mmCIF file of C-alpha atoms and ligand atoms in Angstrom:
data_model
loop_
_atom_site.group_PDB
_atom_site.id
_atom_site.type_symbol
_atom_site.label_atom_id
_atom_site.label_comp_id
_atom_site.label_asym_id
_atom_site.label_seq_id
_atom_site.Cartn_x
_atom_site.Cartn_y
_atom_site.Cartn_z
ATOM 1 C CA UNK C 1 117.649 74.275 91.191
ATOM 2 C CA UNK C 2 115.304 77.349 89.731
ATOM 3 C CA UNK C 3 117.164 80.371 89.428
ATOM 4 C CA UNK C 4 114.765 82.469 88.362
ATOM 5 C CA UNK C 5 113.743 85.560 90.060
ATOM 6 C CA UNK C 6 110.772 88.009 90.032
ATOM 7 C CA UNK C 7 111.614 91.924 89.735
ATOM 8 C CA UNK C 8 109.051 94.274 91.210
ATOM 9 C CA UNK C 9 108.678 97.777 89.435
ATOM 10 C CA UNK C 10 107.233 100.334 91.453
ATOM 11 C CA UNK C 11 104.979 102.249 88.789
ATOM 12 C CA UNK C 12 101.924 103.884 91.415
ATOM 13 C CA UNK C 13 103.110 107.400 91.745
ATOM 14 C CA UNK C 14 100.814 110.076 90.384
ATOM 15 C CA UNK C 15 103.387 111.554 88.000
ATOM 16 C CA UNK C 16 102.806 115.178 89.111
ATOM 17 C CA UNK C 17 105.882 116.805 88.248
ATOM 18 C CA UNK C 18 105.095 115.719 84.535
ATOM 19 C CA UNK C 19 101.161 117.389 84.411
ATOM 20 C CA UNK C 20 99.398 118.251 82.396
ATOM 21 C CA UNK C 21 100.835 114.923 80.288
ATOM 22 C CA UNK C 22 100.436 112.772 83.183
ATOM 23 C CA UNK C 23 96.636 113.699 83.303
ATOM 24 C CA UNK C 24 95.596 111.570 80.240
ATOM 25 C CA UNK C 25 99.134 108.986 79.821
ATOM 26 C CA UNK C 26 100.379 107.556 83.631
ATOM 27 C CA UNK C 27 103.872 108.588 83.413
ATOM 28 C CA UNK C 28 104.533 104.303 82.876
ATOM 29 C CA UNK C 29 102.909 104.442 79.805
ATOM 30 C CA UNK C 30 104.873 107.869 78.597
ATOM 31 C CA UNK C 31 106.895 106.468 75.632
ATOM 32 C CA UNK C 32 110.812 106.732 75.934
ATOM 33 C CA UNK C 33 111.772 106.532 71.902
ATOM 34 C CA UNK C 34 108.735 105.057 70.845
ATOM 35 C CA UNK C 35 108.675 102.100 73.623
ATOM 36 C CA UNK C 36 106.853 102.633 77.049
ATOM 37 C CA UNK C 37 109.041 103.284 80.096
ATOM 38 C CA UNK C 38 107.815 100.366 81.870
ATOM 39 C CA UNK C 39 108.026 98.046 78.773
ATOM 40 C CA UNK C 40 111.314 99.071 78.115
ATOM 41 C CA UNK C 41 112.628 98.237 81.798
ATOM 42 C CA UNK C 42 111.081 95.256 81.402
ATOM 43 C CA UNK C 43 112.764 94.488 77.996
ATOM 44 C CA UNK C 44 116.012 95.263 79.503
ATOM 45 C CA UNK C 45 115.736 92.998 82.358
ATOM 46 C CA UNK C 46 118.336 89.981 82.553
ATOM 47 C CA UNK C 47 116.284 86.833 81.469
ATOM 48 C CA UNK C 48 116.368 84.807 85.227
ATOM 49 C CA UNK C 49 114.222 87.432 85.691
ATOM 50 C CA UNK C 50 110.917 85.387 84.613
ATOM 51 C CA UNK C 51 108.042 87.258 86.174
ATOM 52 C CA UNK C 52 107.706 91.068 86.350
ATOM 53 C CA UNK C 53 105.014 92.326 89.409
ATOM 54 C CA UNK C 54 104.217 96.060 88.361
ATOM 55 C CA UNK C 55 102.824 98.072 91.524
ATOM 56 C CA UNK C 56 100.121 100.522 90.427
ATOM 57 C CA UNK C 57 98.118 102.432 92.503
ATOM 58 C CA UNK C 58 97.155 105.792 89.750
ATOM 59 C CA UNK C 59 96.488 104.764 85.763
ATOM 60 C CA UNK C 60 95.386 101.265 87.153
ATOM 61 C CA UNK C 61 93.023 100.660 84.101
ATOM 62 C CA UNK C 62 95.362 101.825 81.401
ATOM 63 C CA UNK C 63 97.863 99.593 82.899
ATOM 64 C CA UNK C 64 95.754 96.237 82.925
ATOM 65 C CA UNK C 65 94.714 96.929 79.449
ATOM 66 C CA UNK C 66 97.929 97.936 77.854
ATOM 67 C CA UNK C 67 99.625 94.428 79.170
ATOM 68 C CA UNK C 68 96.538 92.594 77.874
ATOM 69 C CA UNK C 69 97.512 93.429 74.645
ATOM 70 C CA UNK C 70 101.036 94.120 74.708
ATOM 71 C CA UNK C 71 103.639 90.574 75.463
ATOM 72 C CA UNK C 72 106.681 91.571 76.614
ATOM 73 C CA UNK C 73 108.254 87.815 77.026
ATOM 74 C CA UNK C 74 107.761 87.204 80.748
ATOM 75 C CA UNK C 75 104.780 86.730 83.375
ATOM 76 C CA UNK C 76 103.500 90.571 84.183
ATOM 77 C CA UNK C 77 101.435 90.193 87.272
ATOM 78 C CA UNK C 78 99.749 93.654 88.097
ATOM 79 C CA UNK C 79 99.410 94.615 91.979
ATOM 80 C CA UNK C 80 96.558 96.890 92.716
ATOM 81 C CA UNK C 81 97.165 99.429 95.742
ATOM 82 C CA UNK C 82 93.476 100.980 96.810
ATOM 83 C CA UNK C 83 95.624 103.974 98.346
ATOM 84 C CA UNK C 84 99.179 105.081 97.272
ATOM 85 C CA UNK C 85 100.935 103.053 99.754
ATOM 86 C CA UNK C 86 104.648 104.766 99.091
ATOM 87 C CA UNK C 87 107.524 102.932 98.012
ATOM 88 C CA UNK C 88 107.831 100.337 101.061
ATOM 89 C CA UNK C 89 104.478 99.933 101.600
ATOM 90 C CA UNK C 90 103.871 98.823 97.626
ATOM 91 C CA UNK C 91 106.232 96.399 97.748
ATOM 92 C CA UNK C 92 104.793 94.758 100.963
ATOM 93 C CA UNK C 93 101.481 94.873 99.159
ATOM 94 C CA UNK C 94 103.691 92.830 96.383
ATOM 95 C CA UNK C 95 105.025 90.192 98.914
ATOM 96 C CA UNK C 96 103.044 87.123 98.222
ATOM 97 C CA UNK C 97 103.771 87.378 94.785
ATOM 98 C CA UNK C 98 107.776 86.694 95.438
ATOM 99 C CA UNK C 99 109.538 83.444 95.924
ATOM 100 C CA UNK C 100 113.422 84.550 96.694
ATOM 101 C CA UNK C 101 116.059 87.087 96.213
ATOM 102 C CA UNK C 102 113.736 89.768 94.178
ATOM 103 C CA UNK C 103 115.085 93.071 91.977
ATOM 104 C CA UNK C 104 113.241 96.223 92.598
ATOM 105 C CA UNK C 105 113.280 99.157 90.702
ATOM 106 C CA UNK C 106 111.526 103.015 90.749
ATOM 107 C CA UNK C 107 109.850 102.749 87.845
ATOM 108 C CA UNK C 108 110.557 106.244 86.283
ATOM 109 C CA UNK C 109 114.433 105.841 86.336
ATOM 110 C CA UNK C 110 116.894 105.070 82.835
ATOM 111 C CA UNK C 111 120.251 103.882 83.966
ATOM 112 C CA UNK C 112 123.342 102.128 82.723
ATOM 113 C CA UNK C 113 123.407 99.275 85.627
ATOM 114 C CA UNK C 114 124.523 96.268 84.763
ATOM 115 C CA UNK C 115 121.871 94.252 86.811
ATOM 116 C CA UNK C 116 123.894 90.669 86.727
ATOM 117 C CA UNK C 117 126.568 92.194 88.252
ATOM 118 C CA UNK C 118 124.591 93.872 90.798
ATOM 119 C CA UNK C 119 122.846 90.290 91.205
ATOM 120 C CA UNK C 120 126.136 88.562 91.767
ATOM 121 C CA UNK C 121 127.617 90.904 93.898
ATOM 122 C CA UNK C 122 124.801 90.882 96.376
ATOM 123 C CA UNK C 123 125.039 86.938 96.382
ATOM 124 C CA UNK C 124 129.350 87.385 97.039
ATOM 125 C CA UNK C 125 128.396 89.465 100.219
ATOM 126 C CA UNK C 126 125.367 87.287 101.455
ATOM 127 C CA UNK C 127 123.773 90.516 101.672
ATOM 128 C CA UNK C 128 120.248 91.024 102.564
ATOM 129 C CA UNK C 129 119.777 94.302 100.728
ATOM 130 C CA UNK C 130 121.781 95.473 98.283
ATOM 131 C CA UNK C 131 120.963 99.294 96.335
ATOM 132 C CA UNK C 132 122.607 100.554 93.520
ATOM 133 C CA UNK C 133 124.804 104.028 94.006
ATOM 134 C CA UNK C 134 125.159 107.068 91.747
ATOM 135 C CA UNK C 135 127.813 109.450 92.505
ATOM 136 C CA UNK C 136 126.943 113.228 92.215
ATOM 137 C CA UNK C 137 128.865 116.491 91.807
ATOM 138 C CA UNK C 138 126.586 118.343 94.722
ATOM 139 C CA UNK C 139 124.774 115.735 96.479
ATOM 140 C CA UNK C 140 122.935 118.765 99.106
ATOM 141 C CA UNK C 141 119.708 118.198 97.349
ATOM 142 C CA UNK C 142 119.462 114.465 97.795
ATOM 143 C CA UNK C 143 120.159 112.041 100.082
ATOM 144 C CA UNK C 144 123.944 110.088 100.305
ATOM 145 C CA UNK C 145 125.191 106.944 102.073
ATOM 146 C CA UNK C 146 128.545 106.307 103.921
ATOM 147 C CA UNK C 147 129.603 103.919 102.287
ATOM 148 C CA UNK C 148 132.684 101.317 104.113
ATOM 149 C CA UNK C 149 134.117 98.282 102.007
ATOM 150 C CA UNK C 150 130.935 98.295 100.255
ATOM 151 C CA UNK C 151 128.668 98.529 103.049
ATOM 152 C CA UNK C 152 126.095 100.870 104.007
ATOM 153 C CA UNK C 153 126.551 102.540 107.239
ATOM 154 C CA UNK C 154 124.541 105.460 107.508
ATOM 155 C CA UNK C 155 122.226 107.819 105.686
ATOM 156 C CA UNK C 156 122.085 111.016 105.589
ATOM 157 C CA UNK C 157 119.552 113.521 104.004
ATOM 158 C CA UNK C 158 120.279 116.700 102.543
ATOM 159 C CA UNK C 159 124.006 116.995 103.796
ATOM 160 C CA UNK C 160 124.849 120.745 104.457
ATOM 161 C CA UNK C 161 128.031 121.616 102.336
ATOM 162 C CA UNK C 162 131.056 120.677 103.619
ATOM 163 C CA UNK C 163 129.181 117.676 105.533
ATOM 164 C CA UNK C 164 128.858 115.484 103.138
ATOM 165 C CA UNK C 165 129.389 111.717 104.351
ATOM 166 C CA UNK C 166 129.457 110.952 100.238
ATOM 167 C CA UNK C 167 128.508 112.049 97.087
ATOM 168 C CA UNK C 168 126.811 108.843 96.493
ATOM 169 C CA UNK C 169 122.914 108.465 96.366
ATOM 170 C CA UNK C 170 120.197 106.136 95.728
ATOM 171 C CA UNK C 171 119.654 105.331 92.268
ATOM 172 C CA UNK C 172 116.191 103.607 92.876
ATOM 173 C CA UNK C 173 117.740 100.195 92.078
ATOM 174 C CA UNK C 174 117.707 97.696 94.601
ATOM 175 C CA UNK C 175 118.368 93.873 95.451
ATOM 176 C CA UNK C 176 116.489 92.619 98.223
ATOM 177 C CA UNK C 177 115.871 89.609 100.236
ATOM 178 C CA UNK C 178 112.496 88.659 101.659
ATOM 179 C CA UNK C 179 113.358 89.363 104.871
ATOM 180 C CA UNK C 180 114.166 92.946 103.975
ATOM 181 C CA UNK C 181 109.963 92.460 102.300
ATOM 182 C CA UNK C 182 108.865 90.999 105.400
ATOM 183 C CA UNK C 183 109.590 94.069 108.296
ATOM 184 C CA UNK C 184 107.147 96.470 106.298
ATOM 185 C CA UNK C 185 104.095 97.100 108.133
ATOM 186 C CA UNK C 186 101.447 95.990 106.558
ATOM 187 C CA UNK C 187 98.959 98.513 104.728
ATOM 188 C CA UNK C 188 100.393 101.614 105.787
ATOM 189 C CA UNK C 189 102.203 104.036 103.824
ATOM 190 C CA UNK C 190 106.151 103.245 104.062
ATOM 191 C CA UNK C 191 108.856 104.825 102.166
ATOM 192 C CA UNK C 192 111.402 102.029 101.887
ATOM 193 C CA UNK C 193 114.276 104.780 101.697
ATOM 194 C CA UNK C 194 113.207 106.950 104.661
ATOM 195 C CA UNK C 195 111.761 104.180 107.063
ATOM 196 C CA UNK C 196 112.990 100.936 106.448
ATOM 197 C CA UNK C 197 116.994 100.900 105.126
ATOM 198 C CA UNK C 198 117.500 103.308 107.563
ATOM 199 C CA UNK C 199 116.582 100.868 110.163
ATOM 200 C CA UNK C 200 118.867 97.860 108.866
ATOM 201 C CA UNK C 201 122.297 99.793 108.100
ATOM 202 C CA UNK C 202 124.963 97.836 109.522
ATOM 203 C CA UNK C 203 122.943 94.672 109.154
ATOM 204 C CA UNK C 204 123.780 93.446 105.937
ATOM 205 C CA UNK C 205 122.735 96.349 104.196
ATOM 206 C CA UNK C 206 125.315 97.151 100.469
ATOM 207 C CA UNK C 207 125.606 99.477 98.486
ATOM 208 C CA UNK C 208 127.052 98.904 94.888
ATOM 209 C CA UNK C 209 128.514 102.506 92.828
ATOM 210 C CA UNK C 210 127.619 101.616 88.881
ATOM 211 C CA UNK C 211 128.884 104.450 85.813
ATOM 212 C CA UNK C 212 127.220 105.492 83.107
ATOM 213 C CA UNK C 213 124.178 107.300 83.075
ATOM 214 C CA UNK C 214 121.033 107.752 85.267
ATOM 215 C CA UNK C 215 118.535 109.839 84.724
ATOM 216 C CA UNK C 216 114.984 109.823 86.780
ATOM 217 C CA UNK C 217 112.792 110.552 84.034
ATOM 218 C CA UNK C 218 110.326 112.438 86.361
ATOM 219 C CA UNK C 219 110.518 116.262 84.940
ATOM 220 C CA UNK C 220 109.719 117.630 81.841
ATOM 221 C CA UNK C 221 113.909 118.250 81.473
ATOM 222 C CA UNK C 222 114.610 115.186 82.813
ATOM 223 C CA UNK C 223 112.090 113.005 80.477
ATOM 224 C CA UNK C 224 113.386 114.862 77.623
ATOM 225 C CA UNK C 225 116.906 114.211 78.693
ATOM 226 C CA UNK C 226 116.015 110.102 79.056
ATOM 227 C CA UNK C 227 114.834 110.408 75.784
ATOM 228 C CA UNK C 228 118.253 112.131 74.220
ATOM 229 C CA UNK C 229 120.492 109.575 76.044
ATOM 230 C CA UNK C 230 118.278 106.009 74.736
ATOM 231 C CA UNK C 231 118.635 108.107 70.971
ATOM 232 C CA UNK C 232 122.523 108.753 71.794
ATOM 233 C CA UNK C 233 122.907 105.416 72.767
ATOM 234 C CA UNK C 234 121.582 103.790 69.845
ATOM 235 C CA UNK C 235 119.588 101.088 70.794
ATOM 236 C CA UNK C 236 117.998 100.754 67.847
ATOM 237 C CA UNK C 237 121.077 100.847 66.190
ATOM 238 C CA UNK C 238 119.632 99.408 62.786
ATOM 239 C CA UNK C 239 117.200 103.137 62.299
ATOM 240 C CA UNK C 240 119.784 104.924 60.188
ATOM 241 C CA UNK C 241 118.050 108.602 61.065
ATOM 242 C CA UNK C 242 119.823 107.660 64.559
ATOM 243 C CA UNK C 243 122.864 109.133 63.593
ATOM 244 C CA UNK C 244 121.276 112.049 63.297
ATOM 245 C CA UNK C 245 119.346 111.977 66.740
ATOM 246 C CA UNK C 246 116.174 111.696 65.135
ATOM 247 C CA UNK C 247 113.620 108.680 65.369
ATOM 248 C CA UNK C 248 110.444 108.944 63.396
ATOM 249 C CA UNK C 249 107.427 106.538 63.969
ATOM 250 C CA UNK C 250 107.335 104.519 60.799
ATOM 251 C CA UNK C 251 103.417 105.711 60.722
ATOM 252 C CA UNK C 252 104.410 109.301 60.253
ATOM 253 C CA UNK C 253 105.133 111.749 58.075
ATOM 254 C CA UNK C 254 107.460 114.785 58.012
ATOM 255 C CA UNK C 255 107.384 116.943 54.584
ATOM 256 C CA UNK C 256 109.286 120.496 53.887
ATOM 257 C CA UNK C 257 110.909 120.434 57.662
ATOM 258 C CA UNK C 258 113.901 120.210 59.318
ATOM 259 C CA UNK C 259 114.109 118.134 62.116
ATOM 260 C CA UNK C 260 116.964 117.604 64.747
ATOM 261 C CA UNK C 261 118.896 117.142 66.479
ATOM 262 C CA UNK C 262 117.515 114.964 69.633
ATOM 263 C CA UNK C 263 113.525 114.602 68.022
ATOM 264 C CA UNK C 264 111.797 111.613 68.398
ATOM 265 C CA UNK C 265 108.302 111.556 66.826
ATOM 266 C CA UNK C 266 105.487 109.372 67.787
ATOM 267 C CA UNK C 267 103.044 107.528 65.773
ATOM 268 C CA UNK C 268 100.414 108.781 63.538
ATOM 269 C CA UNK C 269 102.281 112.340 63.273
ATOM 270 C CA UNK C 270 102.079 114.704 60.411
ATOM 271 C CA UNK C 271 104.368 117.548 59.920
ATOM 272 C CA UNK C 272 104.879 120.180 57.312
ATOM 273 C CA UNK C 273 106.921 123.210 57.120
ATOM 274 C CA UNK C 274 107.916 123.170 60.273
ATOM 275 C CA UNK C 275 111.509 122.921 62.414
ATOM 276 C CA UNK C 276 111.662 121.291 65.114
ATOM 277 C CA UNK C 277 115.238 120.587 67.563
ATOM 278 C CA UNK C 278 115.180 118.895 71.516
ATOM 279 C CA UNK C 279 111.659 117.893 71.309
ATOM 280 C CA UNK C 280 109.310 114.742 71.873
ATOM 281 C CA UNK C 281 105.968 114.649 69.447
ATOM 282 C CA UNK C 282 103.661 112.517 70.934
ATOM 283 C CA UNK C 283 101.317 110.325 68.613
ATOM 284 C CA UNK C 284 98.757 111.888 66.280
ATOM 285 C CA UNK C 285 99.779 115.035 66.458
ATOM 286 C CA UNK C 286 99.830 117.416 63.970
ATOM 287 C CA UNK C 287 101.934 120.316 63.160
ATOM 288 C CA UNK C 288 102.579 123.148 60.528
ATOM 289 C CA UNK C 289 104.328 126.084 60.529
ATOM 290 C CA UNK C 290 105.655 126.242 63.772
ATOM 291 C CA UNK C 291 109.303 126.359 65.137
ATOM 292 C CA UNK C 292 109.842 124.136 68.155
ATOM 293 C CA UNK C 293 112.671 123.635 70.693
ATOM 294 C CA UNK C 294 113.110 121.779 73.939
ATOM 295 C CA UNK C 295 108.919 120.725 74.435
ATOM 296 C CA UNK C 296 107.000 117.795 74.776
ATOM 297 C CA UNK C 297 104.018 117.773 72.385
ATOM 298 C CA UNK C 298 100.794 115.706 72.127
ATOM 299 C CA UNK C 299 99.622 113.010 71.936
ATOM 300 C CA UNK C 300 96.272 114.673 69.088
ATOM 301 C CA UNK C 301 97.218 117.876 69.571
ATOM 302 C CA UNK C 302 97.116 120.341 66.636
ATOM 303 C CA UNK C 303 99.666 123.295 66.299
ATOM 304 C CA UNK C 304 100.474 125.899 63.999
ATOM 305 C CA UNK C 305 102.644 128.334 66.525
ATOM 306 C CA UNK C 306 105.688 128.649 67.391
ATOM 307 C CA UNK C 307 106.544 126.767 70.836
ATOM 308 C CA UNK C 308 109.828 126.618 73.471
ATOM 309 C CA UNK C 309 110.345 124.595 76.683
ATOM 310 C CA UNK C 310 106.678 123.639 76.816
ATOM 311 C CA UNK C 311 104.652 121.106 77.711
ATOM 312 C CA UNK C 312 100.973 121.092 75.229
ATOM 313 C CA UNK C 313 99.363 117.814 76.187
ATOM 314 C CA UNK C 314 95.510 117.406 76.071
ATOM 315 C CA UNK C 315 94.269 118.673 79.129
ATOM 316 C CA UNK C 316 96.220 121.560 79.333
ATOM 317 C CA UNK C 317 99.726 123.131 78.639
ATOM 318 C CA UNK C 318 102.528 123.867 80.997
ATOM 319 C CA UNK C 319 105.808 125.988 80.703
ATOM 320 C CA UNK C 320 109.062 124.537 82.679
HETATM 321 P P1 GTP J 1 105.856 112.955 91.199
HETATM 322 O O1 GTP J 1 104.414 113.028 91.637
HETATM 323 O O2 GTP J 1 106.107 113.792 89.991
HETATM 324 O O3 GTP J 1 106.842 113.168 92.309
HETATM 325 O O4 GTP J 1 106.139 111.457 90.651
HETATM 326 P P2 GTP J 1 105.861 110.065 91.364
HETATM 327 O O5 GTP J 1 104.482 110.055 91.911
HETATM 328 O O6 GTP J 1 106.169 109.008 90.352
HETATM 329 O O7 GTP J 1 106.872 109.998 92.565
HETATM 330 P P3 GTP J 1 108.411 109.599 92.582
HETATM 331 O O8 GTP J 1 109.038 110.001 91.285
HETATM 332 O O9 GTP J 1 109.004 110.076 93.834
HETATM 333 O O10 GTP J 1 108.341 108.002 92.671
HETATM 334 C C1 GTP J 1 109.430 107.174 92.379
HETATM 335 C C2 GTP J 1 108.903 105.854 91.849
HETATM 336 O O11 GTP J 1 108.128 105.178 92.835
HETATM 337 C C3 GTP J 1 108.009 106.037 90.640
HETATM 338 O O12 GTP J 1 108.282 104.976 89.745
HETATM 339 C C4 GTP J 1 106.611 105.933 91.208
HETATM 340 O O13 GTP J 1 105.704 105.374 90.258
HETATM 341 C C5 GTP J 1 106.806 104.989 92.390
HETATM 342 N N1 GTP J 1 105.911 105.297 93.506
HETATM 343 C C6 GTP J 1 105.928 106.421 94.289
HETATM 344 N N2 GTP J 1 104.984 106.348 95.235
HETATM 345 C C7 GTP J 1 104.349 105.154 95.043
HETATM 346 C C8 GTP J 1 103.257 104.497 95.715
HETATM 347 O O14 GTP J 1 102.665 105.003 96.679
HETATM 348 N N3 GTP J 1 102.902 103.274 95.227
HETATM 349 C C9 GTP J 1 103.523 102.686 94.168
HETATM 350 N N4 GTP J 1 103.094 101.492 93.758
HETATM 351 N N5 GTP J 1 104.543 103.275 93.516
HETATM 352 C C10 GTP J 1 104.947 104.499 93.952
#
C-alpha cells in the first residue's frame, strides 16, 4: 500500500501587512534565519509527505524560478490562481493534483505541531477534517471553536468577553479528506474557515490543541518574532554564534560592531561600526555607523543612520 501523501501550502496572499518588503520579495520567499519560509515548511514536513503543491496567485514568477533552482527533496508542483481565489477556493484550484488524505497549511505560519501526530490522530477518529488548535489568553480578536471530546461543534467569530465558547483558534494547520476538497465551488473565491468548516461541524469535523509556539509570521513584529523563536530554538544547532542569538550569512562580514541579541544577517552583508539588537538584515546590505533595534533591513539597501522599529526595504520604508 502507498502511504504517501501530498501537503498543499497556501502561499497566494499579497503579503500586505509586510509592505514595502513584500513589494520586491513575496512574503514566501522572505527568509526566516537564512532559509525561505516556504522552503523551510517544506523541509520540516514528515517524509510520507512526497509531493508539496504550493498555491500562488501574487510573486508567481519568483516562485517558479526559485524552485527551478532550489531542490528541496520532494516533488514541488506549483498551482497558478489567475485571481486570488482565498483560502478554499486555492485549494479547490489544487484538487486534481491530490490522491488521498492531504495536509494543508497557511503558508506564513511557524509552529511547534507535531504533524505525525496530528496525521494519526485524524486517522484514530476517521475524521474527515481535522485542524490544528492554539489556545489564547484573549481570543476576542480571532475566531474560537467549541470544542467536545475532540470534536468541533461550532465556530464562533470575535466572541464578546465573557462569551467565549473557547480560547482555542485556528492555527492554519489542517488535515483534510477529499471530500472536505470536493464541496468547494469551483472558481470562486472561498475562505475555507468562514464558508466551508462552518458548514460541516458536527460532521466529522476535529479539532486537535498542540503546545509550543505559533507565530503567523504576517507583521513586521510578528516576522521578527518567527525569526527570534527558529534562532532560540536552535535549529542549526551546530552555528556556535547561536548561543548568542546571532546568525551571520557565512558571505558576510561584520567588523568594529556589536551585534545581538536576536540578529540574523543575510547574505552578502557588510557592516562596520555599527550596533545592531532585534533586527533582520536582509542580503547585500550595507551598513555603517548606525545604531539599530527591532527593524527589518534590506535586501541592497545602504545605511549610515540610526534606525528603530522600521521597515527600509527597496521600494520604500515603513514605521510599525
Ligand atoms: P496580508 O495581505 O498581509 O493579510 O497577508 P496575506 O495576503 O498572506 O493574507 P493572510 O495572512 O490572511 O493569508 C494566510 C495564508 O493564506 C497565507 O499563507 C497566504 O499566502 C494564503 N492566502 C491568502 N489568500 C490566498 C489566496 O487567495 N490564494 C492563495 N493561493 N493563498 C492565499
Amino acid at each position: 500500500m502507498n502511504n504517501n501523501m501530498e501537503a498543499i501550502i497556501l502561499v497566494g496572499g499579497l503579503g500586505t501587512r509586510l509592505r514595502p518588503l513584500t513589494k520586491t520579495i513575496p512574503k514566501p520567499l522572505l527568509p526566516l534565519v537564512n532559509v525561505p519560509m516556504v522552503e523551510r515548511m517544506i523541509r520540516k514536513l514528515p517524509e510520507k509527505i512526497d509531493t508539496v503543491i504550493l498555491a500562488v496567485n501574487y510573486g508567481l514568477e519568483q516562485m517558479l524560478e526559485y524552485f527551478k533552482k532550489t531542490n528541496v527533496g520532494r516533488k514541488v508542483i506549483i498551482v497558478p490562481e489567475k485571481e486570488p481565489l482565498g483560502t478554499g477556493g486555492a485549494m479547490k484550484n489544487c484538487e486534481k493534483y491530490i490522491t488521498g488524505t492531504t495536509a494543508v497549511f497557511n503558508g506564513d505560519v511557524v509552529t511547534s505541531i507535531n504533524l505525525d501526530e496530528m496525521i494519526e490522530y485524524h486517522k484514530s477518529k476517521e475524521a474527515k477534517g481535522t485542524l490544528a488548535l492554539w489556545e489564547v489568553e484573549n481570543p476576542n480578536r480571532f475566531g474560537v471553536v467549541k470544542l467536545v471530546k475532540g470534536e468541533i461543534l461550532k465556530f464562533q467569530e470575535k466572541p464578546p468577553r465573557g462569551e467565549e465558547l473557547s480560547n482555542l483558534i485556528n492555527a492554519g494547520t489542517y488535515i483534510l479528506e477529499p471530500e472536505i476538497i470536493s464541496i468547494i465551488p469551483e472558481n470562486e473565491k472561498i475562505s475555507i474557515e468562514r464558508d466551508i468548516f462552518p458548514k460541516i461541524v458536527g460532521n466529522g469535523l476535529h479539532g486537535i490543541p498542540f503546545e509550543g509556539y505559533f507565530i503567523d509570521a504576517g507583521t513586521p513584529e510578528s516576522y521578527l518574532e518567527a525569526n527570534f523563536k527558529l534562532l532560540d530554538t536552535n535549529i542549526e544547532s551546530e552555528n556556535n554564534e547561536l548561543k548568542n542569538k546571532v546568525q551571520v550569512h557565512e558571505t558576510s562580514k561584520v567588523v568594529d560592531s556589536i551585534i545581538g541579541p536576536n540578529v540574523v544577517i543575510g547574505p552578502d552583508v557588510f557592516i562596520e561600526k555599527s550596533v545592531i539588537s532585534n533586527t533582520v538584515i536582509l542580503s547585500d546590505s550595507k551598513i555603517y555607523g548606525s545604531t539599530i533595534n527591532n527593524s527589518i533591513i534590506g535586501p541592497n539597501i545602504s545605511l549610515n543612520h540610526d534606525v528603530e522599529n522600521t521597515i527600509i526595504a527597496p521600494e520604500g520604508e515603513k514605521i510599525f
